[in-house]
Amino acid sequence: MNIKPLGDRVVIKVLESEETTKSGIVLPGTAKEKPMQGEILAVGSGEIVDGKKVPLELKVGDRVIYSKYAGTEVKMDGAEYLILRQNDVLAIVE
Amino acid sequence: MNIKPLGDRVVIKVLESEETTKSGIVLPGTAKEKPMQGEILAVGSGEIVDGKKVPLELKVGDRVIYSKYAGTEVKMDGAEYLILRQNDVLAIVE
Amino acid sequence: MNIKPLGDRVVIKVLESEETTKSGIVLPGTAKEKPMQGEILAVGSGEIVDGKKVPLELKVGDRVIYSKYAGTEVKMDGAEYLILRQNDVLAIVE
Amino acid sequence: MNIKPLGDRVVIKVLESEETTKSGIVLPGTAKEKPMQGEILAVGSGEIVDGKKVPLELKVGDRVIYSKYAGTEVKMDGAEYLILRQNDVLAIVE
Amino acid sequence: MNIKPLGDRVVIKVLESEETTKSGIVLPGTAKEKPMQGEILAVGSGEIVDGKKVPLELKVGDRVIYSKYAGTEVKMDGAEYLILRQNDVLAIVE
Amino acid sequence: MNIKPLGDRVVIKVLESEETTKSGIVLPGTAKEKPMQGEILAVGSGEIVDGKKVPLELKVGDRVIYSKYAGTEVKMDGAEYLILRQNDVLAIVE
Amino acid sequence: MNIKPLGDRVVIKVLESEETTKSGIVLPGTAKEKPMQGEILAVGSGEIVDGKKVPLELKVGDRVIYSKYAGTEVKMDGAEYLILRQNDVLAIVE
C-alpha cells in the first residue's frame, strides 16, 4: 500500500465482522453495525507533544479496536481504508 | 484476556448490580440502571503529561467506580468489556 | 469508609439542611433545595499541574460548601456519598 | 466570618444599591437590577499558574465591582455571601 | 477617576459618535449604532502569560477602537464607563 | 493612516473585486460576494507565544487573501478598513 | 503560481476525480462527491509549537489526501486553489 499518514495518524484496513446474525440471516451492508476492528497498514511520523516528536505506540501489523465512526474513509485503487488518529484507537488485540 | 489498552485507557469487566428491584421483581436488561462498578483487567502504558509519560494510578485487579455512560463497550469472544480513560474512573473501592 | 478517590477528587458525606420551611411545613425529599454542605471523607492523591503532582488543599474532616449539582452520587452499603473534583468545592467552613 | 474560599476564589459581602427608583418608588427585591458592588471578606490561598502558586491581587476590605450573575450565593447563619473567582472581579473602587 | 481595573483589564470612557444621521435627523439613544471609540482612563496591573506578568500595551490617555458589545458597562457617581480586557481593544488611534 | 493595531492584529484596506458579473450586469453592493483580498496598512507589535513576543510574518504593503467574514470593519474619516488577526490571513499574493 | 500561504498552511491544486459513475453516466458538478486528492503547490513557513517554529512535513509536489470540506477555496487568475492547514491533510499518496 502506498499511503503515508501524516503526524499522529494511522492507516487501517477494516476487518469485516461476520455478516450473519444469530438467527442465521445474512445482513446487507447497511443493517450491520459498523465493524470496529482493523489492522494497521501504515503509521505516521509521530505526534508533537510539548515541542518534542513522540513516535506512535502503534506499529504496522497491529490488530486494533477503534472508536466507531472515528476517522475518514478513503478509497484507493478499489480498496477501502480508514485514516484515523492514534488517539481514536482504543486498544491492541493480541 | 488479550486486549492491551492504549495510553491512559483501562479495560474493565463490568460487575453486574443485582437484577432484582426492592419489590422483588426481576428486571430485564434495559430497565436496570447501568452498573457503575467494575474490575480492572488491563491498563495502558500511561498518560503523556507535559511531555513525560506518567504511569497510571490504576492497576490490574482494582475494583473501581466509574462515570455512568463513560467509555466504549467492546465484545470479544462472547464476553463484554468496557474501555475507558483513567480520568473517567472516579474512585477505587477497597 | 472504603472509597479511595482518584487524582483531584474527594469523597463527601452530604450534610442535610433542615427539612422544615419557614412556615413550619416539613418538606418531602424532592421539594427541598439540594443541600450544599458536606464533610470530606476521603481525598485523592493530588492533581497533576504542569507535570508535577500537587497535593490537595482539602483534608479529611473539612466541612465544605460545594457547587450545587457538581459531582457524582454514589451508593455504597446503603449509604450515599458524593464524589467531586476539588475544583467544585467553593470554600471550607471553619 | 468563618468561610475560607479555595484557590483563586474570594468571598464577597454584597453592597446593596439604593432601593428607590428615580421617580421615588421603593422597589421590592426582584424588580431591582442585581447589585454589582461588594466588599471582600476573605480571599483564597492563590491561583496555580504554570505550576506556581500566585497570591491573589485582591485583599480583605477591598471594595470591588464584579460581573453581574458571576459566582455562587451562599447563606450562612442568616447572612448572604457571594463566592466568586478573582477573575470575575472587574475592578477595585478606591 | 477612582476605579482600578484588575489584571489585563482597562477602563474606558466611551467617546460618543455624532448623533445625527446623514439625512440630518437626530437619533434617540437606542436607534444609534453603539459607539466603538473610547479613551483609556485606567489600566490593570498586567496579564499573566506563561507564569510571567506582562504589562499592558495600552496606557492612560490612549484613544482606542474596541469590539462592539465587548466589556461591561459600569455606572459610578453618575458617569458611565466600560471595563474590558485589553484583548477586546482592536487598535490605538493616533 | 493613523490606526495602530494591537498585538497580533493587522489593518487591511479591502481591495474591491470587479463589480460586474460574467453576463455583464453591474451588481449593487449586497448581491456581490464579499471581497477577500486586501492590502496591509499597519501591523501590530506581535503575538505572545509561550511567553515570547513573536513579530508578525506580515508587513505593510503585503497584498493578502483573508477568510471571508473574518475581522471587524472600521470606518475612519470616511474610509473603511478591516482589522483582523494575522491568523485570519490565509496567504500573501506575490 | 504566486500565492505564499501563512504559517502552517499549504496551497493545493485539487485533482479532479473521474466524472463518470459506475453505470457510465457523466455527472454534472454538484452531483459528484467532492474530490479529496490534490497536489501541494506551496507551503507556509511552518507552525509555531511551544515557541519553536517547526517546518512543515509537506513539500511542494506532494500528492495528498485531505479532509472533505476542509480549507478555503480561492480563485486566482481563473484557476481555483484550496488553502488549508497541514493538520487537515490526512496522508501523502506515494
XYZ file of C-alpha atoms in Angstrom:
658
model
C 0.000 0.000 0.000
C 1.218 3.491 -0.801
C -0.480 5.898 1.637
C 1.778 7.621 4.189
C -0.322 9.123 7.007
C 0.668 12.481 8.494
C 1.637 13.173 12.099
C -0.211 11.042 14.638
C -2.410 9.317 12.076
C -2.529 5.654 11.094
C -3.998 3.843 8.089
C -6.219 0.886 8.936
C -7.612 -1.971 6.877
C -11.055 -2.641 8.326
C -11.627 -6.266 9.367
C -15.174 -7.214 8.427
C -17.247 -8.665 11.244
C -19.305 -11.723 10.369
C -22.221 -10.812 8.193
C -24.692 -13.252 9.705
C -26.940 -12.562 12.693
C -27.512 -15.065 15.475
C -30.704 -16.280 13.793
C -28.698 -17.044 10.661
C -29.885 -14.287 8.346
C -27.251 -12.709 6.136
C -27.438 -8.933 6.530
C -26.966 -6.470 3.678
C -24.364 -3.744 4.189
C -26.368 -1.011 5.900
C -28.109 -3.133 8.522
C -24.864 -4.270 10.115
C -23.211 -2.465 12.960
C -20.056 -0.755 11.749
C -17.062 -3.039 12.312
C -14.642 -1.820 14.943
C -11.572 -3.937 14.350
C -8.829 -3.334 11.886
C -5.207 -3.929 11.023
C -2.619 -1.167 10.960
C -1.200 -0.756 7.435
C 0.868 2.407 7.951
C 1.754 4.782 10.773
C 2.582 8.496 10.737
C 5.886 10.036 11.765
C 4.661 10.750 15.289
C 2.866 13.291 17.429
C 4.339 16.577 18.609
C 3.810 16.759 22.377
C 5.193 19.805 24.160
C 7.625 20.505 21.345
C 9.040 17.005 21.039
C 8.154 14.444 18.363
C 6.884 11.316 20.105
C 6.821 8.162 17.914
C 3.489 6.363 17.830
C 2.732 3.401 20.114
C 1.098 1.567 17.222
C 3.065 -0.275 14.554
C 2.314 -1.884 11.207
C 0.548 -5.229 11.627
C -1.139 -4.422 14.956
C -4.729 -5.588 15.145
C -6.696 -2.845 16.846
C -10.094 -1.876 18.218
C -11.106 1.672 17.329
C -13.929 4.111 18.129
C -16.978 3.584 15.956
C -17.358 6.399 13.364
C -13.833 7.742 14.056
C -11.571 8.680 11.176
C -12.020 9.214 7.450
C -12.766 6.504 4.901
C -10.546 6.594 1.831
C -10.871 4.654 -1.437
C -7.646 3.918 -3.324
C -7.377 1.586 -6.361
C -10.672 -0.099 -5.469
C -9.703 -0.907 -1.868
C -11.091 0.936 1.140
C -9.057 2.199 4.068
C -9.624 4.205 7.212
C -7.307 7.028 8.264
C -7.593 7.953 11.930
C -5.575 9.461 14.741
C -3.791 7.139 17.153
C -5.931 8.691 19.880
C -9.042 7.130 18.308
C -7.523 3.674 18.626
C -8.742 2.193 21.906
C -6.687 -0.961 22.275
C -4.462 -3.543 20.606
C -5.837 -7.081 20.387
C -3.067 -9.619 20.909
C -7.698 -11.566 28.424
C -5.849 -10.310 25.399
C -6.763 -6.628 24.943
C -3.973 -4.075 25.563
C -5.459 -0.575 26.009
C -3.626 2.439 24.565
C -2.231 5.379 26.512
C -4.294 6.367 29.539
C -7.023 3.816 28.932
C -8.033 0.823 31.023
C -10.113 -2.279 30.259
C -12.866 -3.014 32.773
C -15.013 -6.057 33.416
C -18.381 -4.657 34.452
C -19.672 -6.018 37.789
C -23.397 -6.617 37.440
C -25.573 -4.980 40.074
C -28.367 -7.115 41.484
C -31.085 -7.665 38.948
C -33.993 -7.579 41.367
C -35.828 -4.410 42.465
C -36.854 -3.791 46.072
C -40.311 -5.196 45.421
C -38.722 -8.420 44.240
C -39.378 -8.209 40.515
C -36.574 -9.428 38.275
C -35.814 -6.724 35.715
C -34.950 -7.387 32.081
C -31.738 -5.808 30.784
C -32.940 -2.403 29.613
C -34.984 -1.415 32.670
C -31.983 -1.531 35.019
C -29.785 1.411 35.784
C -26.401 0.944 34.174
C -23.978 -0.653 36.659
C -21.139 1.602 37.745
C -18.681 -0.789 39.309
C -16.083 -2.863 37.569
C -12.775 -4.641 37.871
C -9.643 -3.514 36.048
C -8.463 -6.203 33.611
C -5.723 -4.270 31.802
C -4.108 -0.850 31.960
C -2.480 1.258 29.254
C 1.166 2.305 29.146
C 0.437 5.679 30.758
C -0.569 9.234 30.025
C 1.703 11.853 28.485
C 1.547 14.934 30.738
C 3.715 17.886 29.742
C 5.982 15.682 27.648
C 6.563 12.990 30.256
C 4.911 9.564 30.363
C 3.145 9.199 33.706
C 2.189 5.587 34.661
C -1.454 5.097 35.555
C -2.650 5.136 39.180
C -4.898 2.154 38.495
C -3.621 -1.429 38.373
C -4.999 -4.790 37.311
C -7.425 -6.192 39.894
C -8.598 -2.823 41.264
C -12.325 -2.655 41.856
C -13.480 0.751 40.666
C -16.447 3.104 40.447
C -16.717 4.842 37.091
C -18.841 7.549 35.447
C -22.098 6.217 34.074
C -22.059 6.100 30.220
C -18.293 6.717 30.062
C -16.130 4.637 27.751
C -16.760 2.246 24.878
C -18.295 -1.213 25.151
C -16.383 -3.938 23.335
C -17.389 -7.531 22.633
C -14.598 -10.107 22.329
C -15.120 -13.897 22.139
C -18.600 -13.604 23.589
C -17.555 -11.576 26.656
C -18.235 -7.869 27.066
C -15.721 -5.294 28.273
C -15.568 -1.544 28.761
C -12.603 0.538 27.603
C -12.371 3.932 29.251
C -9.836 6.582 30.189
C -8.418 6.589 33.711
C -9.918 10.065 34.081
C -13.430 8.563 33.876
C -12.691 6.329 36.857
C -13.915 8.127 39.971
C -12.586 6.016 42.803
C -11.135 2.685 43.893
C -13.273 0.588 46.258
C -11.097 -1.152 48.812
C -15.389 4.214 54.674
C -13.559 2.348 51.946
C -13.661 4.514 48.791
C -10.348 5.981 47.603
C -10.986 8.811 45.092
C -8.667 9.216 42.081
C -6.487 12.217 41.306
C -8.007 15.558 42.307
C -11.268 14.087 43.531
C -12.717 13.997 47.055
C -15.495 11.933 48.652
C -18.078 13.941 50.552
C -20.771 12.976 53.053
C -23.635 15.367 52.337
C -24.860 17.296 55.382
C -28.642 17.520 55.250
C -30.075 21.022 55.546
C -33.090 21.452 57.807
C -36.162 19.864 56.324
C -38.682 22.424 57.519
C -39.634 25.594 55.620
C -40.114 28.960 57.324
C -43.852 28.378 57.659
C -43.098 25.154 59.518
C -44.116 22.603 56.923
C -41.901 19.522 56.671
C -40.853 19.062 53.069
C -40.561 15.713 51.344
C -37.252 14.947 49.625
C -37.812 16.398 46.163
C -39.255 19.773 47.155
C -36.130 20.829 49.043
C -33.272 22.724 47.535
C -30.281 20.446 47.168
C -28.007 20.718 50.215
C -24.659 22.342 49.521
C -22.632 21.472 52.600
C -20.715 18.321 53.258
C -17.855 16.720 55.136
C -14.749 15.399 53.422
C -14.415 11.633 53.966
C -11.512 10.912 51.627
C -9.172 12.824 49.325
C -7.384 11.773 46.148
C -3.622 11.554 45.681
C -3.438 15.042 44.148
C -3.715 16.950 40.887
C -1.086 16.947 38.163
C -0.356 20.596 37.316
C 2.298 21.235 34.682
C 3.836 17.817 35.187
C 4.059 17.973 38.992
C 1.708 16.247 41.443
C 0.213 18.899 43.711
C -1.405 17.549 46.933
C -4.985 18.692 47.508
C -5.795 21.688 49.710
C -8.683 19.779 51.275
C -8.226 17.186 54.007
C -10.395 14.566 55.676
C -12.805 16.123 58.179
C -13.085 19.519 56.410
C -16.609 20.862 56.294
C -17.117 22.357 52.845
C -19.506 24.284 50.633
C -19.707 22.911 47.110
C -21.352 23.812 43.793
C -24.925 22.626 43.550
C -25.266 19.672 41.089
C -21.480 19.138 40.918
C -20.059 15.636 41.194
C -21.447 12.112 41.026
C -23.663 10.482 43.631
C -22.568 7.008 44.697
C -24.383 4.434 46.837
C -22.238 2.021 48.861
C -23.579 -0.381 51.536
C -26.782 1.624 51.866
C -25.042 4.964 52.484
C -24.881 7.755 49.889
C -21.763 9.736 49.004
C -20.764 12.409 46.543
C -17.536 12.205 44.543
C -16.413 15.536 43.093
C -13.289 17.350 41.987
C -11.578 19.699 44.450
C -12.262 22.477 41.939
C -16.016 22.131 42.565
C -15.508 22.801 46.262
C -16.031 26.526 46.839
C -14.908 27.057 50.400
C -14.115 25.486 53.759
C -16.429 26.399 56.662
C -14.459 26.785 59.861
C -16.889 35.429 59.262
C -15.782 31.822 59.041
C -15.724 30.855 55.349
C -12.303 30.172 53.802
C -12.555 30.197 49.976
C -10.493 27.701 47.952
C -7.792 28.539 45.414
C -8.465 31.702 43.404
C -11.856 32.381 44.986
C -12.949 35.276 47.187
C -15.931 35.770 49.483
C -17.847 38.997 48.959
C -20.435 40.833 51.038
C -22.800 42.359 48.502
C -23.295 46.120 48.896
C -26.949 46.916 48.288
C -27.597 49.608 45.703
C -30.246 52.177 46.592
C -33.676 50.657 46.586
C -35.544 53.666 45.258
C -36.050 54.456 41.562
C -35.698 57.967 40.128
C -39.452 58.566 40.493
C -39.167 57.768 44.187
C -40.878 54.392 44.295
C -39.335 51.824 46.637
C -38.751 48.634 44.704
C -39.261 45.147 46.081
C -36.311 42.748 45.803
C -36.913 41.172 42.410
C -37.598 44.332 40.389
C -34.170 45.818 41.091
C -31.149 45.295 38.940
C -28.696 42.979 40.667
C -26.151 44.982 42.671
C -22.615 44.799 41.314
C -20.539 46.157 44.165
C -19.250 44.309 47.174
C -16.628 44.141 49.868
C -14.044 41.383 50.064
C -14.452 39.371 53.286
C -11.992 36.551 52.607
C -9.531 35.520 49.902
C -8.306 32.094 48.812
C -4.746 30.833 49.050
C -3.978 31.815 45.453
C -4.129 30.598 41.878
C -1.819 27.993 40.391
C -0.424 29.454 37.153
C 2.074 27.324 35.240
C 2.881 25.271 38.313
C 3.473 28.198 40.666
C 1.049 29.452 43.319
C 0.347 33.133 42.645
C -1.221 35.055 45.577
C -4.406 36.931 44.727
C -4.351 40.630 43.810
C -7.421 41.238 45.963
C -7.260 41.604 49.742
C -9.771 41.677 52.586
C -11.546 45.035 52.782
C -11.270 45.874 49.056
C -14.453 47.346 47.600
C -14.950 45.777 44.201
C -17.096 45.786 41.077
C -17.906 42.308 39.799
C -19.621 40.707 36.805
C -23.374 40.535 37.214
C -24.534 36.914 37.782
C -20.978 35.665 38.440
C -20.290 33.386 41.382
C -22.420 31.376 43.792
C -24.663 32.793 46.507
C -24.220 31.208 49.918
C -26.333 31.601 53.061
C -24.554 31.168 56.400
C -26.127 31.963 59.810
C -28.803 34.128 58.191
C -26.347 36.316 56.254
C -25.833 36.078 52.489
C -22.467 35.991 50.741
C -21.164 35.575 47.225
C -18.251 33.267 46.407
C -16.593 34.015 43.080
C -13.277 33.671 41.308
C -10.895 36.621 41.319
C -11.212 36.588 37.527
C -14.880 37.623 37.813
C -13.902 40.734 39.754
C -13.590 43.580 37.257
C -12.056 46.382 39.282
C -11.292 47.786 42.711
C -13.082 51.016 43.665
C -10.785 53.288 45.638
C -11.471 58.674 38.466
C -11.120 56.045 41.154
C -11.612 52.637 39.508
C -8.552 50.340 39.360
C -9.153 47.512 36.857
C -7.858 44.008 37.643
C -5.293 42.040 35.652
C -5.476 42.627 31.889
C -8.491 44.936 32.043
C -8.766 48.614 31.164
C -11.358 51.261 31.987
C -12.612 53.248 29.007
C -14.566 56.462 28.716
C -16.797 55.957 25.674
C -16.488 58.680 23.024
C -19.953 59.417 21.671
C -20.273 59.265 17.917
C -22.295 62.013 16.257
C -25.964 61.682 17.000
C -27.237 62.867 13.645
C -27.799 60.646 10.602
C -26.808 61.653 7.090
C -30.333 62.991 6.408
C -29.997 65.276 9.427
C -32.360 63.564 11.848
C -31.219 63.499 15.472
C -31.451 59.944 16.722
C -32.601 58.927 20.199
C -30.269 56.660 22.194
C -31.418 53.220 21.118
C -31.547 53.807 17.361
C -27.837 54.637 17.109
C -25.152 52.106 16.467
C -23.109 51.547 19.583
C -20.040 53.796 19.598
C -16.749 51.968 19.221
C -14.192 54.570 20.243
C -13.059 55.451 23.698
C -10.290 56.857 25.824
C -8.314 54.783 28.300
C -8.832 56.075 31.876
C -7.078 53.312 33.814
C -5.142 50.133 33.086
C -4.743 46.935 35.104
C -1.518 45.599 36.560
C -0.902 43.342 33.572
C -1.615 39.906 32.168
C -0.024 36.692 33.400
C 1.347 34.876 30.341
C 3.162 31.595 30.946
C 3.796 32.481 34.576
C 5.203 35.970 33.957
C 3.316 39.234 34.482
C 3.338 41.154 31.198
C 2.478 44.898 31.490
C -0.312 46.043 29.194
C 0.419 47.647 25.817
C -2.271 50.262 26.444
C -1.699 53.314 28.620
C -3.876 56.030 30.142
C -4.885 58.622 27.554
C -4.798 56.253 24.537
C -7.716 56.698 22.185
C -8.834 53.248 21.122
C -11.184 51.308 18.867
C -12.804 48.343 20.593
C -15.066 45.416 19.689
C -18.717 46.374 19.713
C -20.558 44.793 22.694
C -17.287 43.824 24.434
C -16.841 44.512 28.123
C -19.104 45.536 30.986
C -20.753 48.912 31.427
C -20.338 50.437 34.873
C -22.029 53.491 36.398
C -20.083 55.395 39.044
C -21.143 58.780 40.507
C -23.467 59.417 37.556
C -20.796 58.830 34.885
C -20.682 55.738 32.694
C -17.585 53.673 31.970
C -16.702 50.483 30.139
C -14.405 47.847 31.649
C -12.943 45.455 29.107
C -9.946 43.219 28.552
C -7.019 44.561 26.562
C -7.661 41.733 24.122
C -11.003 43.328 23.164
C -9.233 46.518 22.159
C -8.558 46.330 18.431
C -6.316 49.303 17.784
C -4.983 52.625 19.010
C -5.984 55.705 17.001
C -3.109 58.166 16.809
C -3.316 56.251 8.012
C -3.237 56.553 11.801
C -4.557 53.280 13.259
C -2.066 51.145 15.201
C -3.437 47.599 15.669
C -2.835 45.754 18.945
C -0.900 42.509 19.418
C -1.273 40.070 16.514
C -3.714 42.229 14.561
C -3.292 43.924 11.193
C -5.198 46.704 9.465
C -6.254 45.943 5.890
C -7.524 48.103 3.086
C -10.044 45.930 1.241
C -9.377 45.579 -2.493
C -12.709 45.686 -4.321
C -13.347 42.788 -6.666
C -14.845 43.652 -10.036
C -18.447 44.689 -9.711
C -19.648 43.126 -12.954
C -20.832 39.527 -13.348
C -19.833 37.376 -16.319
C -23.030 38.296 -18.154
C -22.108 41.970 -17.843
C -24.608 43.120 -15.238
C -23.309 45.603 -12.683
C -24.198 44.327 -9.222
C -25.301 46.520 -6.332
C -23.402 46.157 -3.060
C -25.288 43.390 -1.336
C -25.505 40.970 -4.243
C -21.741 40.664 -4.589
C -19.667 38.100 -2.814
C -17.591 39.746 -0.128
C -14.120 40.572 -1.464
C -11.319 38.547 0.032
C -8.213 40.447 -0.963
C -6.663 43.404 0.741
C -3.506 45.352 1.359
C -1.804 45.528 4.748
C -1.768 49.125 6.039
C -0.457 48.533 9.548
C 0.716 45.617 11.671
C 0.591 45.059 15.438
C 3.590 44.679 17.732
C 3.472 40.893 17.565
C 1.953 37.829 19.146
C 2.928 36.440 22.541
C 3.647 32.723 22.066
C 4.778 30.779 25.127
C 5.896 33.947 26.873
C 7.918 35.383 24.000
C 6.815 38.195 21.674
C 6.969 36.904 18.104
C 6.930 39.646 15.396
C 4.265 39.172 12.746
C 5.024 37.482 9.425
C 3.005 40.120 7.580
C 4.366 43.570 6.753
C 2.938 46.852 5.484
C 2.265 46.699 1.748
C 1.637 42.945 1.565
C -1.311 42.015 -0.618
C -3.196 39.264 1.167
C -6.062 36.800 0.911
C -8.132 36.556 4.087
C -11.012 34.490 5.454
C -14.376 35.802 4.353
C -16.265 37.457 7.285
C -13.128 37.496 9.492
C -12.251 40.629 11.446
C -14.020 43.865 12.290
C -14.899 46.635 9.853
C -13.910 50.105 10.992
C -14.803 53.483 9.498
C -12.298 56.308 9.980
C -12.529 59.730 8.266
C -14.892 58.346 5.629
C -12.609 55.441 4.632
C -13.306 51.830 5.561
C -10.775 49.407 6.960
C -10.720 45.871 8.273
C -8.907 44.908 11.490
C -8.182 41.203 11.784
C -5.776 38.800 13.415
C -2.798 37.569 11.420
C -4.207 34.080 11.885
C -7.204 35.015 9.709
C -4.904 35.912 6.844
C -4.562 32.844 4.630
C -1.805 33.795 2.212
C 0.273 36.549 0.665
C -0.216 37.148 -3.056
C 3.079 37.997 -4.713
C 1.883 30.199 -9.002
C 2.247 33.245 -6.782
C 0.381 32.544 -3.521
C 2.516 32.185 -0.376
C 0.497 30.568 2.415
C 0.954 31.760 6.017
C 2.187 29.687 8.963
C 1.102 26.055 8.858
C -0.982 26.431 5.701
C -0.491 24.871 2.286
C -1.895 25.680 -1.162
C -3.361 22.711 -3.024
C -4.385 22.176 -6.620
C -7.426 19.915 -6.471
C -7.128 16.753 -8.573
C -10.484 16.050 -10.189
C -11.875 12.580 -9.580
C -13.384 10.837 -12.598
C -16.691 12.365 -13.526
C -18.420 9.150 -14.546
C -20.387 6.863 -12.218
C -20.084 3.095 -12.337
C -23.154 2.838 -14.593
C -21.457 5.150 -17.066
C -23.440 8.348 -16.595
C -21.445 11.595 -16.676
C -22.346 13.651 -13.614
C -22.731 17.424 -13.581
C -20.702 19.338 -10.996
C -22.985 19.312 -7.980
C -23.938 15.641 -8.038
C -20.363 14.464 -7.620
C -18.757 13.809 -4.284
C -16.192 16.493 -3.541
C -12.740 15.312 -4.669
C -10.306 14.667 -1.850
C -6.964 14.477 -3.583
C -4.696 17.312 -4.517
C -1.151 18.388 -5.233
C 0.802 20.708 -2.972
C 1.689 23.925 -4.832
C 3.120 25.951 -1.946
C 3.823 25.500 1.761
C 3.880 28.021 4.613
C 6.905 28.908 6.710
C 5.972 26.443 9.443
C 3.957 26.014 12.597
C 4.867 27.508 15.965
C 4.738 24.679 18.517
C 5.659 25.536 22.096
C 7.565 28.604 20.992
C 9.622 26.958 18.258
C 8.972 27.189 14.514
C 8.584 23.663 13.178
C 8.899 23.339 9.355
C 6.009 21.572 7.684
C 6.141 17.834 6.860
C 4.585 18.509 3.461
C 6.555 19.793 0.484
C 5.762 21.157 -2.953
C 4.765 18.377 -5.351
C 3.356 16.014 -2.727
C 0.128 14.359 -3.774
C -2.148 14.343 -0.761
C -5.488 13.179 0.596
C -7.303 15.817 2.619
C -10.441 16.125 4.760
C -13.549 16.771 2.703
C -14.787 20.384 3.121
C -11.556 21.468 4.879
C -9.887 24.712 3.911
C -10.852 27.749 1.862
C -11.330 27.817 -1.899
C -9.541 30.665 -3.657
C -9.837 31.818 -7.264
C -6.773 33.470 -8.797
C -6.404 34.373 -12.498
C -9.175 31.956 -13.452
C -7.647 28.950 -11.658
C -9.019 27.528 -8.424
C -6.952 26.576 -5.403
C -7.548 25.335 -1.898
C -5.731 26.801 1.100
C -5.776 24.564 4.150
C -3.794 23.811 7.288
C -1.314 20.957 7.232
C -3.391 19.405 10.003
C -6.277 18.934 7.552
C -4.070 16.873 5.269
C -4.577 13.212 6.164
C -1.880 11.436 4.183
C 0.619 11.582 1.338
C -0.026 9.245 -1.605
C 3.237 7.872 -2.933
